[in-house]
Short mmCIF file of C-alpha atoms and ligand atoms in Angstrom, two decimals:
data_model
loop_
_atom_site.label_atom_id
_atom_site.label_comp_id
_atom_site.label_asym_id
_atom_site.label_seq_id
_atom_site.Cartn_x
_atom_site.Cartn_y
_atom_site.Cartn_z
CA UNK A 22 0.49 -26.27 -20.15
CA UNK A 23 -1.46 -23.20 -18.39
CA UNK A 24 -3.46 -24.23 -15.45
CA UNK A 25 -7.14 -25.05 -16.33
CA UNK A 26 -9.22 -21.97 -14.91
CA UNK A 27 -12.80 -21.22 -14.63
CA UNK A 28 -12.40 -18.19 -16.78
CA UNK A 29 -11.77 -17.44 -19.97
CA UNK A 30 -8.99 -15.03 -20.48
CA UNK A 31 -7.60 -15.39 -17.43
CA UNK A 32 -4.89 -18.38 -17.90
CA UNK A 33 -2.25 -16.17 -19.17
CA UNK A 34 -2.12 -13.95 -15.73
CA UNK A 35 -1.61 -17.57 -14.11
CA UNK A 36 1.88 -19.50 -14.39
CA UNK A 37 3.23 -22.24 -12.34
CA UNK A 38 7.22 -21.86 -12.48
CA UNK A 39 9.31 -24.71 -13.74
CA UNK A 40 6.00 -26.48 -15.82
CA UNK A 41 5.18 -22.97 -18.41
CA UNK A 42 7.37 -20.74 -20.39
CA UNK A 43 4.85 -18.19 -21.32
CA UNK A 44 5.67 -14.87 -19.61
CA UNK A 45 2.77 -13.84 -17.04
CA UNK A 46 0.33 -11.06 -18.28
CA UNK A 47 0.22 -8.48 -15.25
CA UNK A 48 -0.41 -4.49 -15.50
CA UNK A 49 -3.67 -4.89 -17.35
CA UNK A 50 -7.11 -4.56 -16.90
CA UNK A 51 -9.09 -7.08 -15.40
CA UNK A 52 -11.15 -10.28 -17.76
CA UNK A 53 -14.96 -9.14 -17.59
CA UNK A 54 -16.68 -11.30 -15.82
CA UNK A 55 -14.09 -12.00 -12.78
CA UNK A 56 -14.92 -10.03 -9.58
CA UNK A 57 -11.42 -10.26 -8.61
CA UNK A 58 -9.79 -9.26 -5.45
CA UNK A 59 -8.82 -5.12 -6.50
CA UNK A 60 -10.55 -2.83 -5.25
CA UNK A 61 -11.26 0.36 -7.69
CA UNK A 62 -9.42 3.55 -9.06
CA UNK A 63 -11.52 5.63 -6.34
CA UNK A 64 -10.09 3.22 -3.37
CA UNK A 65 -6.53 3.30 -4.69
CA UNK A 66 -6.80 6.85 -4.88
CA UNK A 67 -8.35 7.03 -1.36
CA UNK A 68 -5.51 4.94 0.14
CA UNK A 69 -2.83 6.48 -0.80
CA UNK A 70 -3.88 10.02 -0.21
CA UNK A 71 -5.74 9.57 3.07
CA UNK A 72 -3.00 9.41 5.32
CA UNK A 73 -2.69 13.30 5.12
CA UNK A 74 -3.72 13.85 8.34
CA UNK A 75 -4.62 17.53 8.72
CA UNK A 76 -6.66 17.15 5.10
CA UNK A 77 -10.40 17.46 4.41
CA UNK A 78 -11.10 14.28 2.22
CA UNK A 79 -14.48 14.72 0.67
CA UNK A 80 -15.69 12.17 -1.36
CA UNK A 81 -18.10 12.82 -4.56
CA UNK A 82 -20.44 10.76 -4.79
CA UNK A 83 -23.25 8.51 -3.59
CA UNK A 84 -22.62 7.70 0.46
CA UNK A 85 -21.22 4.01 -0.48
CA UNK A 86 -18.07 5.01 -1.77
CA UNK A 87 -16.80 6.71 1.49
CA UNK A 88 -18.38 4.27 3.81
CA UNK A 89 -16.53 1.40 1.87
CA UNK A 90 -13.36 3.35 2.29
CA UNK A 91 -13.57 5.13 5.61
CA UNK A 92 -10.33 4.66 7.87
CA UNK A 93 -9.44 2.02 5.81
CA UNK A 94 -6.29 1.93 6.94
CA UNK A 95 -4.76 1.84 10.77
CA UNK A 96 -2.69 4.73 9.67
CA UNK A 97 -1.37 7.09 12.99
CA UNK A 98 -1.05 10.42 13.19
CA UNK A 99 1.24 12.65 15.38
CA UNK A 100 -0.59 15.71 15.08
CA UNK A 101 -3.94 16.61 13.56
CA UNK A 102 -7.09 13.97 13.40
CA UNK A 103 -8.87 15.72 10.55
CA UNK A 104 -8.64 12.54 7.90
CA UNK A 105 -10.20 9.87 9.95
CA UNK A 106 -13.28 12.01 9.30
CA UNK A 107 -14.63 10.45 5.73
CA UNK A 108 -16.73 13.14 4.38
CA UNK A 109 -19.50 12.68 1.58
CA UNK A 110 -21.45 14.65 -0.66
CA UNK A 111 -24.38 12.14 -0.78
CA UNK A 112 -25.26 12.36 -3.97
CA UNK A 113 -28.83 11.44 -4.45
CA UNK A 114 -31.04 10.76 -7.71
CA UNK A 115 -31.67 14.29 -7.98
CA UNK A 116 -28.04 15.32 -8.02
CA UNK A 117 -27.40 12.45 -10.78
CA UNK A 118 -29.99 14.12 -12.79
CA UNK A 119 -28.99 17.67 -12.34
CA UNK A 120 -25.65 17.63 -11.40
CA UNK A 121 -23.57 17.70 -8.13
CA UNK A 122 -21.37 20.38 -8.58
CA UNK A 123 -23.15 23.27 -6.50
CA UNK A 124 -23.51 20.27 -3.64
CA UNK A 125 -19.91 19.90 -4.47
CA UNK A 126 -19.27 23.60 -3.74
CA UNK A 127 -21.52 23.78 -0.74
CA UNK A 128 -19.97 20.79 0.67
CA UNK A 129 -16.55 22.51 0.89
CA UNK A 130 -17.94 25.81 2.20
CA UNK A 131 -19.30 24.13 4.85
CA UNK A 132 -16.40 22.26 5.88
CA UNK A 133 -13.87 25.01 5.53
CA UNK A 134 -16.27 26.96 7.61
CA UNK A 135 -16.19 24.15 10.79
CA UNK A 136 -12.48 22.86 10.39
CA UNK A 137 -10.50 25.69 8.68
CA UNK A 138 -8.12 23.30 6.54
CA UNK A 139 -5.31 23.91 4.62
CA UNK A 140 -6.48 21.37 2.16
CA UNK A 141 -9.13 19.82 0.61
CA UNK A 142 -8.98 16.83 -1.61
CA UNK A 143 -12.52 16.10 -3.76
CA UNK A 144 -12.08 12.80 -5.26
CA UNK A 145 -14.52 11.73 -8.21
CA UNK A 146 -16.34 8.76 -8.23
CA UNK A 147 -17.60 6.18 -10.58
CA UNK A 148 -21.42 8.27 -10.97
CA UNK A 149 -19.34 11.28 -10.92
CA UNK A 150 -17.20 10.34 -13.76
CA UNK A 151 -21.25 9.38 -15.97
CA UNK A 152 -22.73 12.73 -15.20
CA UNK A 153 -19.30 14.88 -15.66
CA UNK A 154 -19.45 16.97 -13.22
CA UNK A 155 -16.41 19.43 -13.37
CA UNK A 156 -14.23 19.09 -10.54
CA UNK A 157 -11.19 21.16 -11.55
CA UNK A 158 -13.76 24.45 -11.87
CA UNK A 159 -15.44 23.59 -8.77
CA UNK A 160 -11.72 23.34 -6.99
CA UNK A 161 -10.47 26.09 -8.48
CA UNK A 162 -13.61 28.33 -7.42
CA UNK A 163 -13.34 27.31 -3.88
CA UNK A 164 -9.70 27.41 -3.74
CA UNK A 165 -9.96 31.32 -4.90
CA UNK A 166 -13.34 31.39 -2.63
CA UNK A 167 -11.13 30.43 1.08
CA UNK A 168 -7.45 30.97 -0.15
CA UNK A 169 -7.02 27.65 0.45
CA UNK A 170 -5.60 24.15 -2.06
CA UNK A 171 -8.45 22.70 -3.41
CA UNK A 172 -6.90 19.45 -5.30
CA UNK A 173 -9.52 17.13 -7.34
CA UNK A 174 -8.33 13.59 -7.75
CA UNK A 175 -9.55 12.02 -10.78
CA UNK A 176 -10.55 8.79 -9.75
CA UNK A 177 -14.06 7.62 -11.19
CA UNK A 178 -14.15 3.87 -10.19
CA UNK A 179 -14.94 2.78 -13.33
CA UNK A 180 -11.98 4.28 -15.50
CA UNK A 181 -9.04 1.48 -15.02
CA UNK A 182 -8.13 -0.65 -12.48
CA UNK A 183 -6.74 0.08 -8.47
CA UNK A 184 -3.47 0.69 -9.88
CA UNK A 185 -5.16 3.94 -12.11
CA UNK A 186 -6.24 5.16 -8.68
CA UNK A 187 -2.45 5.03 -7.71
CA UNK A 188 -1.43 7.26 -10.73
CA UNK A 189 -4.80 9.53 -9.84
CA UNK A 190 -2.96 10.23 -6.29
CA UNK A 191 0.59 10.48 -7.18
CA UNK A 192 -0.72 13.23 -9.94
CA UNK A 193 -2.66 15.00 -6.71
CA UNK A 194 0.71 14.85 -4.82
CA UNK A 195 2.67 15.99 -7.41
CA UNK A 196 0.56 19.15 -7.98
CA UNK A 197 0.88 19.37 -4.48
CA UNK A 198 3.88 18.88 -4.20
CA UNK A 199 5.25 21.70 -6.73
CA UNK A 200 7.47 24.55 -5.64
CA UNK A 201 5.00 27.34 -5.89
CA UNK A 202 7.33 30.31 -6.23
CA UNK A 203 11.03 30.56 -8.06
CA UNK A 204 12.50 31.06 -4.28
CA UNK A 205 11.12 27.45 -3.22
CA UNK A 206 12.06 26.18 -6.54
CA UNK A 207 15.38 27.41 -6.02
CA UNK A 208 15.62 25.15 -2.82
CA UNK A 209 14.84 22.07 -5.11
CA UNK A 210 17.22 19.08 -3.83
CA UNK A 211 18.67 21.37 -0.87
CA UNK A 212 18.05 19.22 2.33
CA UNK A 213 20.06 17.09 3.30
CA UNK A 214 17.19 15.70 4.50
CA UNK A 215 15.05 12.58 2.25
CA UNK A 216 11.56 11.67 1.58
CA UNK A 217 10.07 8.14 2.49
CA UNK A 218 7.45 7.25 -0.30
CA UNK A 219 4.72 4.49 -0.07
CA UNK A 220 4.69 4.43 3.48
CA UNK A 221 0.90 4.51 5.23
CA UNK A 222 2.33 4.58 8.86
CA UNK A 223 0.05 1.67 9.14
CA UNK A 224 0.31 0.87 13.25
CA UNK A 225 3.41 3.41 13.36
CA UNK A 226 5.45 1.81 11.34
CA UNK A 227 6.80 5.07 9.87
CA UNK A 228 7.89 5.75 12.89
CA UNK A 229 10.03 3.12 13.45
CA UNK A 230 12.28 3.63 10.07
CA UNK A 231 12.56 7.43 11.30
CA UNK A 232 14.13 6.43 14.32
CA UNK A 233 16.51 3.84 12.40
CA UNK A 234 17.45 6.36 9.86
CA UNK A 235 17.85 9.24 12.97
CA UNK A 236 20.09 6.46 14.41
CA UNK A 237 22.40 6.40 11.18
CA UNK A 238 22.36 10.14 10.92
CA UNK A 239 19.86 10.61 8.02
CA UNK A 240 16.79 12.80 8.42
CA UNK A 241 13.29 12.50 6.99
CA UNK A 242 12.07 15.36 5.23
CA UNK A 243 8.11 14.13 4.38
CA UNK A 244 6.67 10.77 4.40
CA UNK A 245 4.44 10.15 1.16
CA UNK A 246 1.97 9.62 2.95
CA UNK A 247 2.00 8.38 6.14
CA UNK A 248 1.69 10.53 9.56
CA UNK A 249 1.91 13.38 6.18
CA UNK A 250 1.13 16.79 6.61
CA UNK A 251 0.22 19.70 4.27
CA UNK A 252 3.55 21.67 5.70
CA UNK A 253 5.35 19.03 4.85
CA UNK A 254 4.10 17.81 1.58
CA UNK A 255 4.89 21.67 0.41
CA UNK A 256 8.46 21.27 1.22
CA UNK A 257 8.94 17.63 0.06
CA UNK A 258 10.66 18.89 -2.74
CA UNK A 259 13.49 20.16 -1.16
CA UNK A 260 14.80 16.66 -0.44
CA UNK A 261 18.06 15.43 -1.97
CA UNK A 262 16.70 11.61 -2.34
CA UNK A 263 13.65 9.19 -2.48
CA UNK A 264 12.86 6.26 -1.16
CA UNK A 265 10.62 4.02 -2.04
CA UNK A 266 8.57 1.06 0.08
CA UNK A 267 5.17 0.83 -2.11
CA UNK A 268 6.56 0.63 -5.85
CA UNK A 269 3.28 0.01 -6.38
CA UNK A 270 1.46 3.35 -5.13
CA UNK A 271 4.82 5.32 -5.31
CA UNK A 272 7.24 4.88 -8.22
CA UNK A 273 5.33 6.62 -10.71
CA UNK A 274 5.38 10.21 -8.24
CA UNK A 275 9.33 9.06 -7.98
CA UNK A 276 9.31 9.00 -11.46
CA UNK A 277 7.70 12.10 -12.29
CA UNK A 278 9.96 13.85 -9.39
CA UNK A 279 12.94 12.49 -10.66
CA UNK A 280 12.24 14.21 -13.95
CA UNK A 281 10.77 17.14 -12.71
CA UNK A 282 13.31 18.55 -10.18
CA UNK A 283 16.25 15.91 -10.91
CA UNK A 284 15.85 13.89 -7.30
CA UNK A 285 16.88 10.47 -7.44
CA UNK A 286 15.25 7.35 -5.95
CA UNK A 287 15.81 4.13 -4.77
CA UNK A 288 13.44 1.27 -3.79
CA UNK A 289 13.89 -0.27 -0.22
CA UNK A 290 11.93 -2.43 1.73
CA UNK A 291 11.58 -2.68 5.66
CA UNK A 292 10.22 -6.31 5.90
CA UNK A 293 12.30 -8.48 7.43
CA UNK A 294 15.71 -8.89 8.44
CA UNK A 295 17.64 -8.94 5.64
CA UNK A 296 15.76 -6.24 3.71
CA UNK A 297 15.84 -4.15 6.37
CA UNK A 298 19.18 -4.64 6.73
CA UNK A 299 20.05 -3.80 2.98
CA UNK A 300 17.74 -0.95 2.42
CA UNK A 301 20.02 0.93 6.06
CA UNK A 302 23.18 0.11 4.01
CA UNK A 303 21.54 1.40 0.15
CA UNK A 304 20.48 4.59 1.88
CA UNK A 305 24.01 5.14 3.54
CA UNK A 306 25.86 4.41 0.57
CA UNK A 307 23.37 6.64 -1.32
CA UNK A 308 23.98 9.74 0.66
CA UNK A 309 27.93 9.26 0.47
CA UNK A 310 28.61 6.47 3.12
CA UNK A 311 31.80 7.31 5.36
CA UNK A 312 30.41 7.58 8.54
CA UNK A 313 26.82 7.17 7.81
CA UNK A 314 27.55 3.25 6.63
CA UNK A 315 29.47 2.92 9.75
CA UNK A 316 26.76 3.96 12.02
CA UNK A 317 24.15 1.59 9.47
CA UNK A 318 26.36 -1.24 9.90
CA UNK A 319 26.23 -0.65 14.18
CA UNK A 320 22.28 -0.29 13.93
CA UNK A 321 22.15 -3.90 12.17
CA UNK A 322 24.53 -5.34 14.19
CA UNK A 323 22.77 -4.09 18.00
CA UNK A 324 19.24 -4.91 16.64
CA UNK A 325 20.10 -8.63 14.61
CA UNK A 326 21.78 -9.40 17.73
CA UNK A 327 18.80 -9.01 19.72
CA UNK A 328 16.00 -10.33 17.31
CA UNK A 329 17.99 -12.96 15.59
CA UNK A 330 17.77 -15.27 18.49
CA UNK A 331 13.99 -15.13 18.43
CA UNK A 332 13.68 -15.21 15.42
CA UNK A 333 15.28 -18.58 15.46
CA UNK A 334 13.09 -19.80 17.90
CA UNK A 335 10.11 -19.38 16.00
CA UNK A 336 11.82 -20.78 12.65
CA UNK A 337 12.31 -24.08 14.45
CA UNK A 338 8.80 -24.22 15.54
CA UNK A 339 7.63 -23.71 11.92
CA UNK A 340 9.52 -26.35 9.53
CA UNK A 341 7.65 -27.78 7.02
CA UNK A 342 4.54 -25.11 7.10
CA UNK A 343 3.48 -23.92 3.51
CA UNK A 344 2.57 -20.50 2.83
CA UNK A 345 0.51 -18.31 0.19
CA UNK A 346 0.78 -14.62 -0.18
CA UNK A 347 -1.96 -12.46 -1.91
CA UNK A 348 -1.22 -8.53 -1.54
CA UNK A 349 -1.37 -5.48 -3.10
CA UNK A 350 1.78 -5.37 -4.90
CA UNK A 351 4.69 -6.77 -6.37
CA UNK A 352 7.68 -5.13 -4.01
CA UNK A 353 5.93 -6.32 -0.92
CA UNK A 354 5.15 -9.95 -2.55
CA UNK A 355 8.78 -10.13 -3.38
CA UNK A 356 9.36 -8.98 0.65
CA UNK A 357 7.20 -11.51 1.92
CA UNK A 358 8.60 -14.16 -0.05
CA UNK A 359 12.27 -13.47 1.28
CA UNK A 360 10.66 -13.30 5.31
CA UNK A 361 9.21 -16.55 4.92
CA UNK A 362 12.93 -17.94 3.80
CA UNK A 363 14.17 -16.20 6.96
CA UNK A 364 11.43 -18.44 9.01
CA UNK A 365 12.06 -21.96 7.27
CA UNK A 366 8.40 -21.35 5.18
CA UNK A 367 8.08 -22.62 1.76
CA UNK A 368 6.35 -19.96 -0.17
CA UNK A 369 3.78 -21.86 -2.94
CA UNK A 370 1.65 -19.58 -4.28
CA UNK A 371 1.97 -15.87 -4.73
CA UNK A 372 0.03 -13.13 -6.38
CA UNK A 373 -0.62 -9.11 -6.19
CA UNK A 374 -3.14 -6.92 -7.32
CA UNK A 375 -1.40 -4.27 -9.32
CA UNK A 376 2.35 -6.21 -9.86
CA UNK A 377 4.87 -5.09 -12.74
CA UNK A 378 6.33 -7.04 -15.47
CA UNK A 379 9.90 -6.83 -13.33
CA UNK A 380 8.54 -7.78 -10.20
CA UNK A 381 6.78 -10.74 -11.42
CA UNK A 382 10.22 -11.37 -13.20
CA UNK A 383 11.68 -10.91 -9.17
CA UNK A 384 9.18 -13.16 -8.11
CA UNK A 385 9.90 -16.03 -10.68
CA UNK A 386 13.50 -15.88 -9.51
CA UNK A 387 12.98 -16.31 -6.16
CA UNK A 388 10.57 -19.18 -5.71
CA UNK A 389 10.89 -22.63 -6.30
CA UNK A 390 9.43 -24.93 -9.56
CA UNK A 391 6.34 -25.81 -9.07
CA UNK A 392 4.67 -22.23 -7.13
CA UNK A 393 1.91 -21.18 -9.00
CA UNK A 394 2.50 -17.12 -9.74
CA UNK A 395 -0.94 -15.09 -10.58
CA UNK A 396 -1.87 -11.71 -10.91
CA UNK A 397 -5.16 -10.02 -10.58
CA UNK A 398 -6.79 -12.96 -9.07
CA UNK A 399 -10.43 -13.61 -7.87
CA UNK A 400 -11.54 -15.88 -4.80
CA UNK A 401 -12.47 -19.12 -6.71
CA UNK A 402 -8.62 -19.52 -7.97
CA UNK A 403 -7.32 -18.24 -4.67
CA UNK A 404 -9.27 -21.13 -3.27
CA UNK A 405 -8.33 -23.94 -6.21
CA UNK A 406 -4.66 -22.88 -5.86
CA UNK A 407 -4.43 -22.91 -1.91
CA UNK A 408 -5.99 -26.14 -1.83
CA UNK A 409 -3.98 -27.66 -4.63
CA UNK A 410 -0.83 -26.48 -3.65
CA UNK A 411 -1.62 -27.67 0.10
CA UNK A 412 -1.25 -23.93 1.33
CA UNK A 413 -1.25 -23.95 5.60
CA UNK A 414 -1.27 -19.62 5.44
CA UNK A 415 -2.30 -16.75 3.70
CA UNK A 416 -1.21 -13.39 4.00
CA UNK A 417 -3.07 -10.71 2.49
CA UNK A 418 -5.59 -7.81 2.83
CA UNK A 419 -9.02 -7.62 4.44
CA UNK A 420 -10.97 -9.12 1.41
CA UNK A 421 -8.97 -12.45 1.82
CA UNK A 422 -9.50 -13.30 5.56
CA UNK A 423 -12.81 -14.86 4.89
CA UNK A 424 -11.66 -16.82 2.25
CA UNK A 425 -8.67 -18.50 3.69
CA UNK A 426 -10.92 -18.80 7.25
CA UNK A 427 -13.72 -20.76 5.04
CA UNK A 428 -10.98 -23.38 3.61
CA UNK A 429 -9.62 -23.98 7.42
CA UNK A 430 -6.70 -22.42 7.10
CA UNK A 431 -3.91 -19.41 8.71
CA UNK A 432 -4.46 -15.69 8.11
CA UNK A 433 -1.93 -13.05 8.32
CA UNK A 434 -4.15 -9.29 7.53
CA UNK A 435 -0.39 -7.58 6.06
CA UNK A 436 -2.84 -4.64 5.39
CA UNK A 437 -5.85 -2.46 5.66
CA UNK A 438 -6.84 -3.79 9.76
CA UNK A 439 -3.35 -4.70 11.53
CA UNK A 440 -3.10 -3.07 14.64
CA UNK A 441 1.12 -4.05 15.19
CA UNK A 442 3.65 -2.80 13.19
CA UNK A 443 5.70 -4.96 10.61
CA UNK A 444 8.45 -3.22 9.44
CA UNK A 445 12.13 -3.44 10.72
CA UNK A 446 13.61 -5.25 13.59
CA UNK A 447 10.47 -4.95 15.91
CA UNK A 448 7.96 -6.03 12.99
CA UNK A 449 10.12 -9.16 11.95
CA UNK A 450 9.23 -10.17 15.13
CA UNK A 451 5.77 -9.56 15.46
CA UNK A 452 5.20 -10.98 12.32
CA UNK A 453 7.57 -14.51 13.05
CA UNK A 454 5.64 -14.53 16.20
CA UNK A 455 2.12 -13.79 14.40
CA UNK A 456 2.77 -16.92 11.82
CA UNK A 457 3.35 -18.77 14.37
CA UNK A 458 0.08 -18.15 16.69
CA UNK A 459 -1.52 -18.13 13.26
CA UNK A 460 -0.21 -21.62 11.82
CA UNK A 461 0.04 -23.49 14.56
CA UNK A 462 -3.23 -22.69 16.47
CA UNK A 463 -5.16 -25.68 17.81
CA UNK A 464 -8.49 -23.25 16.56
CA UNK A 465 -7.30 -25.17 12.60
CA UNK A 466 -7.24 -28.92 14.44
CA UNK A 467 -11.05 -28.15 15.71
CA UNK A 468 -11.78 -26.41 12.49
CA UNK A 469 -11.41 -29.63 10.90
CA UNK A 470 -13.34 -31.81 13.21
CA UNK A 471 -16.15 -29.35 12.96
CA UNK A 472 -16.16 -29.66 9.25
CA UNK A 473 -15.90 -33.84 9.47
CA UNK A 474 -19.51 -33.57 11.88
CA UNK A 475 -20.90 -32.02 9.04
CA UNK A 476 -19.94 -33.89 6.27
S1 LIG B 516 -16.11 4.77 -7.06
FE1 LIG B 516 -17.45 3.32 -8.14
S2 LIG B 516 -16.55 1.27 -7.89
FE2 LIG B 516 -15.56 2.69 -6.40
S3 LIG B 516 -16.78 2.44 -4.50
FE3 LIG B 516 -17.69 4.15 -5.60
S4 LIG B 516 -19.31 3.25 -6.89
FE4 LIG B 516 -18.00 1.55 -6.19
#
């Protein structure tokens, strides 16, 4: 029997394993009336694209969307600073009425003229989308204007869901992307080098699966997008594989790169130990093994050896705790669930944003009877399925701190406003040693007094 919700619609994106047989509904827009946890097409768009660091990101559209959006994620850079900048165009009732394309135009003019970029990425907005401005004439004006790329990312809030905004970005990278002249395209697949897809660099963490793969003898060519730059976007397709963190954001660029030029890809992942682990000895095997497995196999063995121990410390510390994981999307959801194993933590509810059919299927296989598996959820079944399912953690994004702080229990932000890494050797760590401070914080024991005073 599906779990009684509050909305209509909504019980077939909800399944508790081992009690339904119905297949859960994912991939879809969301039931009208649920102001559920995604953000919009414009947001998705925004994260994926922003960590280009030397890029102008200018925003169309009324001063809300950038503001909502600006350095939303802890991404570093190495080099240029340009993209924590989160420029507008303002647009005002005036605009709306007469259309914001020559603010649109005088917007970039004025910001090629102070910053000299390389690139400029306009992305459309929900008001932007109503009045129809054109921003592919507008682009391509200024573009031939400054001899510049001028790339518009079609991303009106309203037209889909987060995951739309995903597709709206991978189609801006892939135009980016493109070998521009038959002597690039004849370097297609060259490198021996490989892209990393669908990783932000959130807190460095790009960083740290450079030096891992640097350590097994396998060069990065571009991160998509992470620490990116507009050199190295142009010459991403010159790579001889792709791999993939954020299926989510990513696999659909993978896709379309795959077909395009004929590079392969592979997903990996780069939370916890024994994904970590894997994804060194995929990617060796991938590019031929031989002495590239050998030196993957030394890697896990020197840094297991070290973390392993404390690892273990924190699992025995932990026994017993419950966890639920709300995040972005499937791949990582599927991650999370197989770090908690690592530290003893039952997993008992899990959901994502923007999850596939196959990763739900993932899920389902991994977790025991009786988790309750939802997509697309909004905070009132959050809250009914944490309590129910006697939930001591959450991880997720920034919109779900205040919900799992108002019900007294654990937060884990595995997103937008981290400030430690959480991938590989060093971030299995920080994150056993994070649920730990987390869960087992006296602040939950006074928490709970506080709320008996008052009731
Ligand atoms: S694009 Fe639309 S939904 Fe997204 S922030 Fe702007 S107004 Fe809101």
């Amino acid at each position: 029997m599906a779990q009684a919700v509050a909305i209509d619609g909504r019980q077939d994106f909800i399944t508790t394993k081992g009690r339904q047989i119905s297949r859960l509904k994912c991939d879809d827009d969301s039931i009208a009336g649920a102001v559920s946890q995604r953000a919009c097409v414009y947001c998705g768009a925004r994260v994926v694209l922003n960590p280009i660091t030397d890029a102008i990101h200018l925003v169309h559209g009324p001063i809300g969307c950038a503001s909502y959006t600006w350095d939303i994620r802890g991404s570093l850079t190495s080099g240029e600073d340009l993209y924590r900048n989160s420029f507008s165009t303002d647009l005002k009732e005036r605009d709306i009425i007469f259309g914001g394309e020559k603010k649109l135009a005088a917007a970039i003019d004025e910001l090629v003229a102070k910053y000299s970029p390389k690139l400029v990425f306009i992305y459309s907005t929900c008001i932007v989308g109503v009045i129809g401005d054109d921003l592919e004439a507008v682009a391509k004006a200024a573009a031939n204007r400054h001899g510049i790329e001028v790339i518009p990312v079609q991303s009106s809030g309203f037209a889909g869901n987060k995951a739309a905004g995903y597709r709206a970005a991978c189609d801006a990278l892939f135009r980016l992307t493109a070998p521009a002249t038959p002597a690039e395209a004849a370097l297609v697949g060259k490198d021996r080098s490989i892209n990393y897809l669908g990783d932000f660099n959130l807190a460095g963490e790009a960083w740290i699966i450079r030096d891992y793969l640097a350590q097994v003898g396998v060069d990065i060519n571009a991160v998509f997008t992470g620490d990116s730059s507009y050199g190295e976007l142009k010459k991403a397709t010159r790579a001889r594989l792709n791999i993939i963190q954020c299926a989510g954001s990513m696999v659909y660029l993978a896709g379309r790169m795959e077909e395009a030029y004929g590079i392969p890809y592979m997903h990996v992942s780069f939370l916890g130990l024994a994904d970590t682990a894997d994804s060194l000895r995929r990617i060796a095997a991938a590019l031929g093994g031989g002495s590239l497995s050998e030196r993957a196999e030394e890697l896990i063995a020197r840094e297991t050896a070290k973390v392993q121990p404390v690892i273990d410390g924190y699992r025995a510390k932990l026994a017993g705790k419950k966890a639920a994981v709300y995040v972005g999307g499937g791949f990582k959801a599927i991650s999370l669930i197989k770090q908690f194993r690592e530290l003893g933590v039952e997993v008992v509810m899990v959901g994502t944003q923007t999850g596939r059919k196959e990763e739900y299927e993932t899920i389902d296989s991994l977790v025991a009877d009786g988790t309750v598996i939802l997509d697309d959820a909004n905070p009132s079944e959050l809250e009914k399925f944490m309590t129910e399912q006697g939930a001591d953690l959450l991880v997720g994004g920034v919109k779900e701190r205040p919900l799992a702080y108002k019900l007294g229990r654990a937060f884990i932000d595995h997103n937008h406003d981290r400030k430690h890494p959480l991938s590989g050797y060093a971030g299995a760590v920080n994150f056993a040693a994070e649920v730990y401070t987390t869960l087992c914080s006296p602040v939950w024991r006074h928490a709970k007094m506080g709320g008996d005073l008052d009731g």
